[in-house]
PDB file of C-alpha atoms in Angstrom:
ATOM      1  CA  UNK A   3     226.510  39.957 -54.277  1.00  0.00           C
ATOM      2  CA  UNK A   4     226.178  43.318 -52.464  1.00  0.00           C
ATOM      3  CA  UNK A   5     228.295  46.250 -53.239  1.00  0.00           C
ATOM      4  CA  UNK A   6     230.887  47.006 -50.602  1.00  0.00           C
ATOM      5  CA  UNK A   7     230.397  50.347 -48.941  1.00  0.00           C
ATOM      6  CA  UNK A   8     232.339  52.221 -46.176  1.00  0.00           C
ATOM      7  CA  UNK A   9     231.482  51.206 -42.693  1.00  0.00           C
ATOM      8  CA  UNK A  10     229.380  53.698 -40.958  1.00  0.00           C
ATOM      9  CA  UNK A  11     228.855  51.677 -37.765  1.00  0.00           C
ATOM     10  CA  UNK A  12     230.433  52.588 -34.479  1.00  0.00           C
ATOM     11  CA  UNK A  13     232.982  49.939 -33.321  1.00  0.00           C
ATOM     12  CA  UNK A  14     230.698  48.609 -30.699  1.00  0.00           C
ATOM     13  CA  UNK A  15     228.001  47.976 -33.162  1.00  0.00           C
ATOM     14  CA  UNK A  16     230.486  46.431 -35.388  1.00  0.00           C
ATOM     15  CA  UNK A  17     231.434  43.791 -32.684  1.00  0.00           C
ATOM     16  CA  UNK A  18     227.814  43.141 -31.887  1.00  0.00           C
ATOM     17  CA  UNK A  19     227.100  42.381 -35.563  1.00  0.00           C
ATOM     18  CA  UNK A  20     230.062  40.113 -35.673  1.00  0.00           C
ATOM     19  CA  UNK A  21     228.890  38.085 -32.544  1.00  0.00           C
ATOM     20  CA  UNK A  22     225.436  37.891 -34.132  1.00  0.00           C
ATOM     21  CA  UNK A  23     226.807  36.692 -37.338  1.00  0.00           C
ATOM     22  CA  UNK A  24     228.846  33.929 -35.523  1.00  0.00           C
ATOM     23  CA  UNK A  25     225.702  32.686 -33.704  1.00  0.00           C
ATOM     24  CA  UNK A  26     223.614  32.566 -36.913  1.00  0.00           C
ATOM     25  CA  UNK A  27     226.366  30.662 -38.596  1.00  0.00           C
ATOM     26  CA  UNK A  28     226.689  28.086 -35.604  1.00  0.00           C
ATOM     27  CA  UNK A  29     222.883  27.814 -35.458  1.00  0.00           C
ATOM     28  CA  UNK A  30     222.754  27.047 -39.211  1.00  0.00           C
ATOM     29  CA  UNK A  31     225.720  24.650 -39.056  1.00  0.00           C
ATOM     30  CA  UNK A  32     223.927  22.809 -36.251  1.00  0.00           C
ATOM     31  CA  UNK A  33     220.590  22.619 -37.988  1.00  0.00           C
ATOM     32  CA  UNK A  34     222.387  21.072 -41.028  1.00  0.00           C
ATOM     33  CA  UNK A  35     224.086  18.515 -38.931  1.00  0.00           C
ATOM     34  CA  UNK A  36     220.761  17.781 -37.144  1.00  0.00           C
ATOM     35  CA  UNK A  37     218.894  17.406 -40.379  1.00  0.00           C
ATOM     36  CA  UNK A  38     221.428  15.238 -41.980  1.00  0.00           C
ATOM     37  CA  UNK A  39     221.176  12.502 -39.132  1.00  0.00           C
ATOM     38  CA  UNK A  40     218.062  10.418 -38.436  1.00  0.00           C
ATOM     39  CA  UNK A  41     219.028   9.837 -34.647  1.00  0.00           C
ATOM     40  CA  UNK A  42     222.063  10.699 -32.331  1.00  0.00           C
ATOM     41  CA  UNK A  43     222.786   9.319 -28.964  1.00  0.00           C
ATOM     42  CA  UNK A  44     225.426  10.552 -26.617  1.00  0.00           C
ATOM     43  CA  UNK A  45     226.107   9.866 -22.908  1.00  0.00           C
ATOM     44  CA  UNK A  46     223.780  12.680 -21.654  1.00  0.00           C
ATOM     45  CA  UNK A  47     221.327  13.005 -24.288  1.00  0.00           C
ATOM     46  CA  UNK A  48     219.408  11.453 -27.359  1.00  0.00           C
ATOM     47  CA  UNK A  49     218.049  13.043 -30.275  1.00  0.00           C
ATOM     48  CA  UNK A  50     215.028  11.244 -31.746  1.00  0.00           C
ATOM     49  CA  UNK A  51     214.002  11.941 -35.372  1.00  0.00           C
ATOM     50  CA  UNK A  52     210.566  13.755 -35.667  1.00  0.00           C
ATOM     51  CA  UNK A  53     210.711  15.279 -39.180  1.00  0.00           C
ATOM     52  CA  UNK A  54     209.477  13.651 -42.272  1.00  0.00           C
ATOM     53  CA  UNK A  55     211.832  13.528 -45.318  1.00  0.00           C
ATOM     54  CA  UNK A  56     210.303  16.537 -46.826  1.00  0.00           C
ATOM     55  CA  UNK A  57     210.425  18.463 -43.678  1.00  0.00           C
ATOM     56  CA  UNK A  58     214.208  17.734 -43.258  1.00  0.00           C
ATOM     57  CA  UNK A  59     214.634  18.974 -46.956  1.00  0.00           C
ATOM     58  CA  UNK A  60     212.930  22.132 -46.235  1.00  0.00           C
ATOM     59  CA  UNK A  61     214.853  22.788 -42.991  1.00  0.00           C
ATOM     60  CA  UNK A  62     218.198  22.072 -44.929  1.00  0.00           C
ATOM     61  CA  UNK A  63     217.060  24.301 -47.685  1.00  0.00           C
ATOM     62  CA  UNK A  64     216.259  27.068 -45.134  1.00  0.00           C
ATOM     63  CA  UNK A  65     219.559  26.620 -43.250  1.00  0.00           C
ATOM     64  CA  UNK A  66     221.577  26.923 -46.553  1.00  0.00           C
ATOM     65  CA  UNK A  67     219.468  30.000 -47.400  1.00  0.00           C
ATOM     66  CA  UNK A  68     220.211  31.475 -43.861  1.00  0.00           C
ATOM     67  CA  UNK A  69     223.867  30.980 -44.697  1.00  0.00           C
ATOM     68  CA  UNK A  70     223.745  32.624 -48.008  1.00  0.00           C
ATOM     69  CA  UNK A  71     221.959  35.700 -46.404  1.00  0.00           C
ATOM     70  CA  UNK A  72     224.522  35.592 -43.594  1.00  0.00           C
ATOM     71  CA  UNK A  73     227.258  35.939 -46.336  1.00  0.00           C
ATOM     72  CA  UNK A  74     225.554  39.024 -47.777  1.00  0.00           C
ATOM     73  CA  UNK A  75     225.167  40.385 -44.202  1.00  0.00           C
ATOM     74  CA  UNK A  76     228.896  39.952 -43.481  1.00  0.00           C
ATOM     75  CA  UNK A  77     229.839  41.549 -46.801  1.00  0.00           C
ATOM     76  CA  UNK A  78     227.460  44.578 -46.293  1.00  0.00           C
ATOM     77  CA  UNK A  79     228.902  45.476 -42.768  1.00  0.00           C
ATOM     78  CA  UNK A  80     232.387  44.435 -43.626  1.00  0.00           C
ATOM     79  CA  UNK A  81     232.456  41.745 -40.827  1.00  0.00           C
ATOM     80  CA  UNK A  82     235.849  40.376 -41.023  1.00  0.00           C
ATOM     81  CA  UNK A  83     236.509  36.867 -39.761  1.00  0.00           C
ATOM     82  CA  UNK A  84     237.690  36.371 -36.152  1.00  0.00           C
ATOM     83  CA  UNK A  85     240.558  34.288 -35.813  1.00  0.00           C
ATOM     84  CA  UNK A  86     240.771  32.034 -32.945  1.00  0.00           C
ATOM     85  CA  UNK A  87     243.673  29.746 -31.899  1.00  0.00           C
ATOM     86  CA  UNK A  88     242.958  26.306 -30.493  1.00  0.00           C
ATOM     87  CA  UNK A  89     244.295  27.362 -27.013  1.00  0.00           C
ATOM     88  CA  UNK A  90     241.909  30.243 -26.935  1.00  0.00           C
ATOM     89  CA  UNK A  91     238.998  27.992 -27.692  1.00  0.00           C
ATOM     90  CA  UNK A  92     240.150  25.161 -25.181  1.00  0.00           C
ATOM     91  CA  UNK A  93     240.721  27.882 -22.445  1.00  0.00           C
ATOM     92  CA  UNK A  94     237.232  29.231 -22.997  1.00  0.00           C
ATOM     93  CA  UNK A  95     235.487  25.856 -22.741  1.00  0.00           C
ATOM     94  CA  UNK A  96     237.564  24.874 -19.827  1.00  0.00           C
ATOM     95  CA  UNK A  97     236.923  28.214 -18.013  1.00  0.00           C
ATOM     96  CA  UNK A  98     233.200  27.597 -18.537  1.00  0.00           C
ATOM     97  CA  UNK A  99     233.065  23.982 -17.416  1.00  0.00           C
ATOM     98  CA  UNK A 100     235.340  25.016 -14.357  1.00  0.00           C
ATOM     99  CA  UNK A 101     232.963  27.685 -13.287  1.00  0.00           C
ATOM    100  CA  UNK A 102     229.921  25.509 -13.714  1.00  0.00           C
ATOM    101  CA  UNK A 103     231.614  22.709 -11.680  1.00  0.00           C
ATOM    102  CA  UNK A 104     232.406  25.240  -8.956  1.00  0.00           C
ATOM    103  CA  UNK A 105     229.039  26.712  -9.072  1.00  0.00           C
ATOM    104  CA  UNK A 106     227.541  23.113  -8.488  1.00  0.00           C
ATOM    105  CA  UNK A 107     229.387  22.291  -5.386  1.00  0.00           C
ATOM    106  CA  UNK A 108     226.940  21.818  -2.511  1.00  0.00           C
ATOM    107  CA  UNK A 109     227.955  24.825  -0.580  1.00  0.00           C
ATOM    108  CA  UNK A 110     226.952  26.971  -3.561  1.00  0.00           C
ATOM    109  CA  UNK A 111     223.528  25.291  -3.970  1.00  0.00           C
ATOM    110  CA  UNK A 112     222.119  26.464  -0.792  1.00  0.00           C
ATOM    111  CA  UNK A 113     219.240  28.208  -2.549  1.00  0.00           C
ATOM    112  CA  UNK A 114     218.227  24.960  -4.064  1.00  0.00           C
ATOM    113  CA  UNK A 115     216.980  23.366  -0.690  1.00  0.00           C
ATOM    114  CA  UNK A 116     218.730  21.117   1.781  1.00  0.00           C
ATOM    115  CA  UNK A 117     219.920  17.747   0.854  1.00  0.00           C
ATOM    116  CA  UNK A 118     221.441  15.088   3.149  1.00  0.00           C
ATOM    117  CA  UNK A 119     225.040  15.552   4.099  1.00  0.00           C
ATOM    118  CA  UNK A 120     226.084  12.214   2.430  1.00  0.00           C
ATOM    119  CA  UNK A 121     224.539  13.345  -0.947  1.00  0.00           C
ATOM    120  CA  UNK A 122     226.428  16.740  -0.648  1.00  0.00           C
ATOM    121  CA  UNK A 123     229.773  14.808  -0.078  1.00  0.00           C
ATOM    122  CA  UNK A 124     228.968  12.409  -2.940  1.00  0.00           C
ATOM    123  CA  UNK A 125     228.212  15.479  -5.280  1.00  0.00           C
ATOM    124  CA  UNK A 126     231.164  17.309  -4.065  1.00  0.00           C
ATOM    125  CA  UNK A 127     233.320  14.036  -4.712  1.00  0.00           C
ATOM    126  CA  UNK A 128     232.330  14.010  -8.226  1.00  0.00           C
ATOM    127  CA  UNK A 129     232.918  17.647  -8.825  1.00  0.00           C
ATOM    128  CA  UNK A 130     236.392  17.229  -7.291  1.00  0.00           C
ATOM    129  CA  UNK A 131     236.888  14.272  -9.882  1.00  0.00           C
ATOM    130  CA  UNK A 132     235.757  16.363 -12.681  1.00  0.00           C
ATOM    131  CA  UNK A 133     238.169  19.147 -11.726  1.00  0.00           C
ATOM    132  CA  UNK A 134     240.988  16.915 -11.490  1.00  0.00           C
ATOM    133  CA  UNK A 135     240.348  15.619 -15.046  1.00  0.00           C
ATOM    134  CA  UNK A 136     239.870  19.247 -16.304  1.00  0.00           C
ATOM    135  CA  UNK A 137     243.316  20.044 -14.636  1.00  0.00           C
ATOM    136  CA  UNK A 138     244.982  17.511 -16.752  1.00  0.00           C
ATOM    137  CA  UNK A 139     244.288  19.894 -19.842  1.00  0.00           C
ATOM    138  CA  UNK A 140     246.665  22.324 -18.184  1.00  0.00           C
ATOM    139  CA  UNK A 141     249.624  20.107 -17.984  1.00  0.00           C
TER     140      UNK A 141
END
């Protein structure tokens, strides 16, 4: 284990390292989940197995090593855990989805070329439906 030392980083660097650490941890966790499953199918995607058993084992080992190294990194730079509440996480995800949906309205896709008015209306109708469902999270 690394020896604790006084932090010498400016606060801005400290925040950047915390975000980096979170992304490293999320990536390692996603790799571990991916390597522990053979295949996964959802509504919009399908993940097909492409690694051998040995390759999966090496990837899992590397992901665990990455997490161990991350733990040392967090200790070395005194990167305290960020605490999130469920409503913060929910709000962030819903805000991102809301923004993506608004940006996908036909009037906002003018740079993508012209499409028939009937398709524009159909897309916008779907967008409205999605927005109505997202609005249910607020109530």
